[in-house]
mmCIF file of N, CA and C in Angstrom:
data_model
loop_
_atom_site.group_PDB
_atom_site.id
_atom_site.type_symbol
_atom_site.label_atom_id
_atom_site.label_comp_id
_atom_site.label_asym_id
_atom_site.label_seq_id
_atom_site.Cartn_x
_atom_site.Cartn_y
_atom_site.Cartn_z
ATOM 1 N N MET U 1 19.736 82.076 157.952
ATOM 2 C CA MET U 1 20.899 82.492 157.196
ATOM 3 C C MET U 1 20.448 83.459 156.103
ATOM 4 N N LYS U 2 21.212 84.515 155.895
ATOM 5 C CA LYS U 2 20.882 85.501 154.871
ATOM 6 C C LYS U 2 21.972 85.508 153.801
ATOM 7 N N ILE U 3 21.556 85.371 152.556
ATOM 8 C CA ILE U 3 22.487 85.400 151.432
ATOM 9 C C ILE U 3 22.762 86.859 151.095
ATOM 10 N N ILE U 4 24.041 87.254 151.162
ATOM 11 C CA ILE U 4 24.373 88.665 150.942
ATOM 12 C C ILE U 4 25.243 88.908 149.718
ATOM 13 N N LYS U 5 25.790 87.828 149.126
ATOM 14 C CA LYS U 5 26.608 88.007 147.925
ATOM 15 C C LYS U 5 26.595 86.728 147.097
ATOM 16 N N LYS U 6 27.092 86.825 145.868
ATOM 17 C CA LYS U 6 27.203 85.657 145.003
ATOM 18 C C LYS U 6 28.311 84.748 145.513
ATOM 19 N N ALA U 7 28.108 83.447 145.330
ATOM 20 C CA ALA U 7 29.141 82.481 145.713
ATOM 21 C C ALA U 7 28.935 81.197 144.921
ATOM 22 N N GLN U 8 29.979 80.379 144.895
ATOM 23 C CA GLN U 8 29.876 79.094 144.214
ATOM 24 C C GLN U 8 30.699 78.042 144.936
ATOM 25 N N ALA U 9 30.389 76.787 144.610
ATOM 26 C CA ALA U 9 31.145 75.650 145.143
ATOM 27 C C ALA U 9 31.026 74.513 144.144
ATOM 28 N N GLY U 10 32.085 73.724 144.029
ATOM 29 C CA GLY U 10 32.072 72.577 143.135
ATOM 30 C C GLY U 10 32.802 72.838 141.836
ATOM 31 N N THR U 11 32.733 71.832 140.938
ATOM 32 C CA THR U 11 33.425 71.907 139.655
ATOM 33 C C THR U 11 32.546 71.322 138.551
ATOM 34 N N PHE U 12 33.055 71.395 137.314
ATOM 35 C CA PHE U 12 32.386 70.775 136.168
ATOM 36 C C PHE U 12 32.893 69.359 135.915
ATOM 37 N N GLU U 13 33.681 68.827 136.834
ATOM 38 C CA GLU U 13 34.255 67.490 136.659
ATOM 39 C C GLU U 13 33.166 66.414 136.746
ATOM 40 N N SER U 14 33.470 65.256 136.193
ATOM 41 C CA SER U 14 32.558 64.124 136.267
ATOM 42 C C SER U 14 32.311 63.750 137.731
ATOM 43 N N SER U 15 31.100 63.365 138.044
ATOM 44 C CA SER U 15 30.670 62.982 139.401
ATOM 45 C C SER U 15 30.718 64.136 140.394
ATOM 46 N N ASP U 16 30.614 65.363 139.902
ATOM 47 C CA ASP U 16 30.589 66.541 140.774
ATOM 48 C C ASP U 16 29.436 67.435 140.335
ATOM 49 N N ILE U 17 29.239 68.495 141.068
ATOM 50 C CA ILE U 17 28.191 69.459 140.755
ATOM 51 C C ILE U 17 28.721 70.853 141.056
ATOM 52 N N LEU U 18 28.384 71.800 140.199
ATOM 53 C CA LEU U 18 28.736 73.198 140.429
ATOM 54 C C LEU U 18 27.477 73.900 140.921
ATOM 55 N N ILE U 19 27.560 74.501 142.086
ATOM 56 C CA ILE U 19 26.440 75.233 142.673
ATOM 57 C C ILE U 19 26.782 76.715 142.685
ATOM 58 N N LEU U 20 25.926 77.530 142.086
ATOM 59 C CA LEU U 20 26.072 78.980 142.106
ATOM 60 C C LEU U 20 24.863 79.557 142.824
ATOM 61 N N VAL U 21 25.090 80.443 143.781
ATOM 62 C CA VAL U 21 23.992 81.076 144.507
ATOM 63 C C VAL U 21 24.169 82.584 144.483
ATOM 64 N N GLU U 22 23.049 83.288 144.515
ATOM 65 C CA GLU U 22 23.089 84.743 144.598
ATOM 66 C C GLU U 22 21.822 85.240 145.276
ATOM 67 N N PRO U 23 21.929 86.399 145.915
ATOM 68 C CA PRO U 23 20.744 86.952 146.582
ATOM 69 C C PRO U 23 19.728 87.441 145.555
ATOM 70 N N VAL U 24 18.487 87.520 145.975
ATOM 71 C CA VAL U 24 17.424 88.098 145.154
ATOM 72 C C VAL U 24 16.810 89.259 145.922
ATOM 73 N N SER U 25 16.192 90.157 145.204
ATOM 74 C CA SER U 25 15.621 91.333 145.864
ATOM 75 C C SER U 25 14.285 91.001 146.528
ATOM 76 N N GLY U 26 14.076 91.599 147.668
ATOM 77 C CA GLY U 26 12.807 91.466 148.381
ATOM 78 C C GLY U 26 12.454 90.035 148.728
ATOM 79 N N ASN U 27 11.174 89.742 148.624
ATOM 80 C CA ASN U 27 10.665 88.402 148.915
ATOM 81 C C ASN U 27 10.244 87.710 147.626
ATOM 82 N N SER U 28 11.174 87.573 146.697
ATOM 83 C CA SER U 28 10.835 86.975 145.409
ATOM 84 C C SER U 28 10.898 85.452 145.408
ATOM 85 N N GLY U 29 11.237 84.856 146.544
ATOM 86 C CA GLY U 29 11.218 83.404 146.666
ATOM 87 C C GLY U 29 12.451 82.719 146.116
ATOM 88 N N ARG U 30 12.293 81.428 145.881
ATOM 89 C CA ARG U 30 13.399 80.612 145.375
ATOM 90 C C ARG U 30 13.305 80.464 143.864
ATOM 91 N N LYS U 31 14.413 80.726 143.206
ATOM 92 C CA LYS U 31 14.513 80.451 141.774
ATOM 93 C C LYS U 31 15.623 79.420 141.635
ATOM 94 N N ILE U 32 15.253 78.213 141.236
ATOM 95 C CA ILE U 32 16.210 77.113 141.140
ATOM 96 C C ILE U 32 16.289 76.651 139.692
ATOM 97 N N GLU U 33 17.512 76.645 139.153
ATOM 98 C CA GLU U 33 17.762 76.166 137.797
ATOM 99 C C GLU U 33 18.682 74.961 137.894
ATOM 100 N N ILE U 34 18.286 73.869 137.249
ATOM 101 C CA ILE U 34 19.087 72.645 137.296
ATOM 102 C C ILE U 34 19.410 72.199 135.880
ATOM 103 N N ASP U 35 20.690 71.949 135.631
ATOM 104 C CA ASP U 35 21.153 71.369 134.376
ATOM 105 C C ASP U 35 21.943 70.125 134.764
ATOM 106 N N SER U 36 21.464 68.957 134.355
ATOM 107 C CA SER U 36 22.092 67.714 134.798
ATOM 108 C C SER U 36 22.179 66.703 133.663
ATOM 109 N N THR U 37 23.268 65.940 133.664
ATOM 110 C CA THR U 37 23.414 64.862 132.687
ATOM 111 C C THR U 37 22.460 63.710 132.992
ATOM 112 N N VAL U 38 21.917 63.692 134.188
ATOM 113 C CA VAL U 38 20.973 62.642 134.591
ATOM 114 C C VAL U 38 19.603 63.241 134.942
ATOM 115 N N MET U 39 19.249 64.322 134.256
ATOM 116 C CA MET U 39 18.009 65.044 134.564
ATOM 117 C C MET U 39 16.773 64.148 134.420
ATOM 118 N N LYS U 40 16.717 63.350 133.365
ATOM 119 C CA LYS U 40 15.551 62.489 133.158
ATOM 120 C C LYS U 40 15.360 61.510 134.308
ATOM 121 N N GLU U 41 16.460 60.940 134.774
ATOM 122 C CA GLU U 41 16.382 59.912 135.801
ATOM 123 C C GLU U 41 16.262 60.486 137.213
ATOM 124 N N TYR U 42 16.997 61.558 137.500
ATOM 125 C CA TYR U 42 17.113 62.038 138.878
ATOM 126 C C TYR U 42 16.781 63.515 139.074
ATOM 127 N N GLY U 43 16.266 64.172 138.065
ATOM 128 C CA GLY U 43 15.990 65.607 138.156
ATOM 129 C C GLY U 43 15.099 65.991 139.329
ATOM 130 N N GLU U 44 14.035 65.255 139.525
ATOM 131 C CA GLU U 44 13.102 65.562 140.620
ATOM 132 C C GLU U 44 13.760 65.326 141.978
ATOM 133 N N SER U 45 14.544 64.272 142.091
ATOM 134 C CA SER U 45 15.258 63.989 143.349
ATOM 135 C C SER U 45 16.275 65.075 143.666
ATOM 136 N N ILE U 46 16.966 65.563 142.635
ATOM 137 C CA ILE U 46 17.945 66.637 142.836
ATOM 138 C C ILE U 46 17.236 67.897 143.320
ATOM 139 N N LYS U 47 16.101 68.223 142.701
ATOM 140 C CA LYS U 47 15.349 69.416 143.101
ATOM 141 C C LYS U 47 14.852 69.286 144.544
ATOM 142 N N GLU U 48 14.343 68.121 144.911
ATOM 143 C CA GLU U 48 13.884 67.898 146.287
ATOM 144 C C GLU U 48 15.034 68.034 147.279
ATOM 145 N N LEU U 49 16.205 67.514 146.926
ATOM 146 C CA LEU U 49 17.376 67.600 147.793
ATOM 147 C C LEU U 49 17.814 69.053 147.968
ATOM 148 N N ILE U 50 17.819 69.811 146.881
ATOM 149 C CA ILE U 50 18.185 71.231 146.955
ATOM 150 C C ILE U 50 17.217 71.971 147.873
ATOM 151 N N ASN U 51 15.928 71.761 147.682
ATOM 152 C CA ASN U 51 14.933 72.428 148.530
ATOM 153 C C ASN U 51 15.064 72.014 149.990
ATOM 154 N N SER U 52 15.362 70.753 150.236
ATOM 155 C CA SER U 52 15.558 70.279 151.604
ATOM 156 C C SER U 52 16.754 70.971 152.257
ATOM 157 N N CYS U 53 17.840 71.107 151.517
ATOM 158 C CA CYS U 53 19.026 71.800 152.047
ATOM 159 C C CYS U 53 18.710 73.264 152.339
ATOM 160 N N LEU U 54 17.997 73.922 151.427
ATOM 161 C CA LEU U 54 17.629 75.326 151.645
ATOM 162 C C LEU U 54 16.713 75.455 152.860
ATOM 163 N N ASP U 55 15.794 74.509 153.023
ATOM 164 C CA ASP U 55 14.916 74.513 154.199
ATOM 165 C C ASP U 55 15.723 74.386 155.488
ATOM 166 N N SER U 56 16.731 73.526 155.481
ATOM 167 C CA SER U 56 17.513 73.310 156.702
ATOM 168 C C SER U 56 18.297 74.552 157.116
ATOM 169 N N PHE U 57 18.584 75.430 156.154
ATOM 170 C CA PHE U 57 19.267 76.690 156.463
ATOM 171 C C PHE U 57 18.282 77.866 156.537
ATOM 172 N N HIS U 58 16.986 77.569 156.457
ATOM 173 C CA HIS U 58 15.918 78.571 156.557
ATOM 174 C C HIS U 58 16.069 79.664 155.493
ATOM 175 N N ILE U 59 16.325 79.250 154.264
ATOM 176 C CA ILE U 59 16.499 80.197 153.164
ATOM 177 C C ILE U 59 15.281 80.126 152.253
ATOM 178 N N GLN U 60 14.610 81.258 152.084
ATOM 179 C CA GLN U 60 13.428 81.329 151.235
ATOM 180 C C GLN U 60 13.657 82.135 149.964
ATOM 181 N N ASN U 61 14.559 83.093 150.008
ATOM 182 C CA ASN U 61 14.780 83.991 148.872
ATOM 183 C C ASN U 61 16.199 83.817 148.350
ATOM 184 N N ILE U 62 16.303 83.170 147.181
ATOM 185 C CA ILE U 62 17.622 82.860 146.623
ATOM 186 C C ILE U 62 17.488 82.498 145.147
ATOM 187 N N HIS U 63 18.531 82.750 144.405
ATOM 188 C CA HIS U 63 18.653 82.240 143.041
ATOM 189 C C HIS U 63 19.779 81.214 143.080
ATOM 190 N N LEU U 64 19.465 79.962 142.771
ATOM 191 C CA LEU U 64 20.440 78.878 142.819
ATOM 192 C C LEU U 64 20.496 78.196 141.461
ATOM 193 N N ILE U 65 21.711 78.043 140.940
ATOM 194 C CA ILE U 65 21.939 77.337 139.678
ATOM 195 C C ILE U 65 22.785 76.111 139.988
ATOM 196 N N ALA U 66 22.316 74.949 139.548
ATOM 197 C CA ALA U 66 23.040 73.696 139.761
ATOM 198 C C ALA U 66 23.394 73.095 138.405
ATOM 199 N N LYS U 67 24.683 72.867 138.179
ATOM 200 C CA LYS U 67 25.161 72.229 136.948
ATOM 201 C C LYS U 67 25.792 70.904 137.349
ATOM 202 N N ASP U 68 25.022 69.839 137.169
ATOM 203 C CA ASP U 68 25.373 68.522 137.696
ATOM 204 C C ASP U 68 25.992 67.620 136.639
ATOM 205 N N LYS U 69 27.010 66.894 137.053
ATOM 206 C CA LYS U 69 27.661 65.899 136.194
ATOM 207 C C LYS U 69 27.606 64.526 136.853
ATOM 208 N N GLY U 70 26.477 64.217 137.481
ATOM 209 C CA GLY U 70 26.293 62.899 138.085
ATOM 210 C C GLY U 70 26.769 62.786 139.522
ATOM 211 N N ALA U 71 26.686 63.883 140.270
ATOM 212 C CA ALA U 71 27.135 63.882 141.668
ATOM 213 C C ALA U 71 26.195 63.056 142.547
ATOM 214 N N LEU U 72 26.766 62.451 143.571
ATOM 215 C CA LEU U 72 25.977 61.706 144.547
ATOM 216 C C LEU U 72 25.391 62.658 145.594
ATOM 217 N N LYS U 73 24.392 62.173 146.312
ATOM 218 C CA LYS U 73 23.673 62.976 147.302
ATOM 219 C C LYS U 73 24.591 63.699 148.295
ATOM 220 N N PRO U 74 25.570 63.017 148.930
ATOM 221 C CA PRO U 74 26.413 63.739 149.902
ATOM 222 C C PRO U 74 27.245 64.845 149.252
ATOM 223 N N THR U 75 27.636 64.639 148.001
ATOM 224 C CA THR U 75 28.396 65.665 147.283
ATOM 225 C C THR U 75 27.522 66.882 147.032
ATOM 226 N N ILE U 76 26.291 66.650 146.604
ATOM 227 C CA ILE U 76 25.359 67.753 146.348
ATOM 228 C C ILE U 76 25.120 68.542 147.633
ATOM 229 N N GLN U 77 24.874 67.834 148.727
ATOM 230 C CA GLN U 77 24.635 68.501 150.010
ATOM 231 C C GLN U 77 25.842 69.330 150.443
ATOM 232 N N ALA U 78 27.027 68.771 150.300
ATOM 233 C CA ALA U 78 28.241 69.486 150.712
ATOM 234 C C ALA U 78 28.473 70.727 149.863
ATOM 235 N N ARG U 79 28.248 70.623 148.561
ATOM 236 C CA ARG U 79 28.441 71.776 147.674
ATOM 237 C C ARG U 79 27.433 72.884 147.985
ATOM 238 N N ILE U 80 26.196 72.516 148.247
ATOM 239 C CA ILE U 80 25.185 73.520 148.585
ATOM 240 C C ILE U 80 25.553 74.209 149.895
ATOM 241 N N GLU U 81 25.895 73.433 150.908
ATOM 242 C CA GLU U 81 26.265 74.012 152.203
ATOM 243 C C GLU U 81 27.453 74.964 152.062
ATOM 244 N N THR U 82 28.464 74.563 151.314
ATOM 245 C CA THR U 82 29.646 75.406 151.129
ATOM 246 C C THR U 82 29.291 76.704 150.417
ATOM 247 N N ALA U 83 28.517 76.614 149.339
ATOM 248 C CA ALA U 83 28.125 77.818 148.602
ATOM 249 C C ALA U 83 27.306 78.760 149.479
ATOM 250 N N LEU U 84 26.386 78.207 150.265
ATOM 251 C CA LEU U 84 25.554 79.039 151.137
ATOM 252 C C LEU U 84 26.388 79.738 152.203
ATOM 253 N N LYS U 85 27.321 79.021 152.792
ATOM 254 C CA LYS U 85 28.168 79.634 153.825
ATOM 255 C C LYS U 85 29.070 80.706 153.234
ATOM 256 N N ARG U 86 29.564 80.482 152.024
ATOM 257 C CA ARG U 86 30.371 81.510 151.361
ATOM 258 C C ARG U 86 29.529 82.743 151.037
ATOM 259 N N ALA U 87 28.295 82.529 150.613
ATOM 260 C CA ALA U 87 27.415 83.637 150.234
ATOM 261 C C ALA U 87 26.920 84.431 151.435
ATOM 262 N N SER U 88 26.948 83.804 152.607
ATOM 263 C CA SER U 88 26.488 84.495 153.814
ATOM 264 C C SER U 88 27.652 84.941 154.682
ATOM 265 N N GLN U 89 28.856 84.605 154.282
ATOM 266 C CA GLN U 89 30.092 84.910 155.010
ATOM 267 C C GLN U 89 30.114 84.288 156.398
ATOM 268 N N GLN U 90 29.583 83.074 156.531
ATOM 269 C CA GLN U 90 29.625 82.363 157.819
ATOM 270 C C GLN U 90 30.736 81.349 157.810
#
């Protein structure tokens, strides 16, 4: 999958996550920014989940911003998938 434009999915509501994605130039890799109300407890798990989702879509070059308000794993996965599909126009 190739990211060709900016896109987002999710909200700032409690128990949700806002995912913003945008393309990066060349082969600059993944830039992931996470802001979470549960960063101390689950920050590493959230980062691993994001990377796993990006791996499943074969995405290496992307800028992804996650603003989490305590979302559960399936919610995070769904928001990432939606944002990626919107950004790739699939």
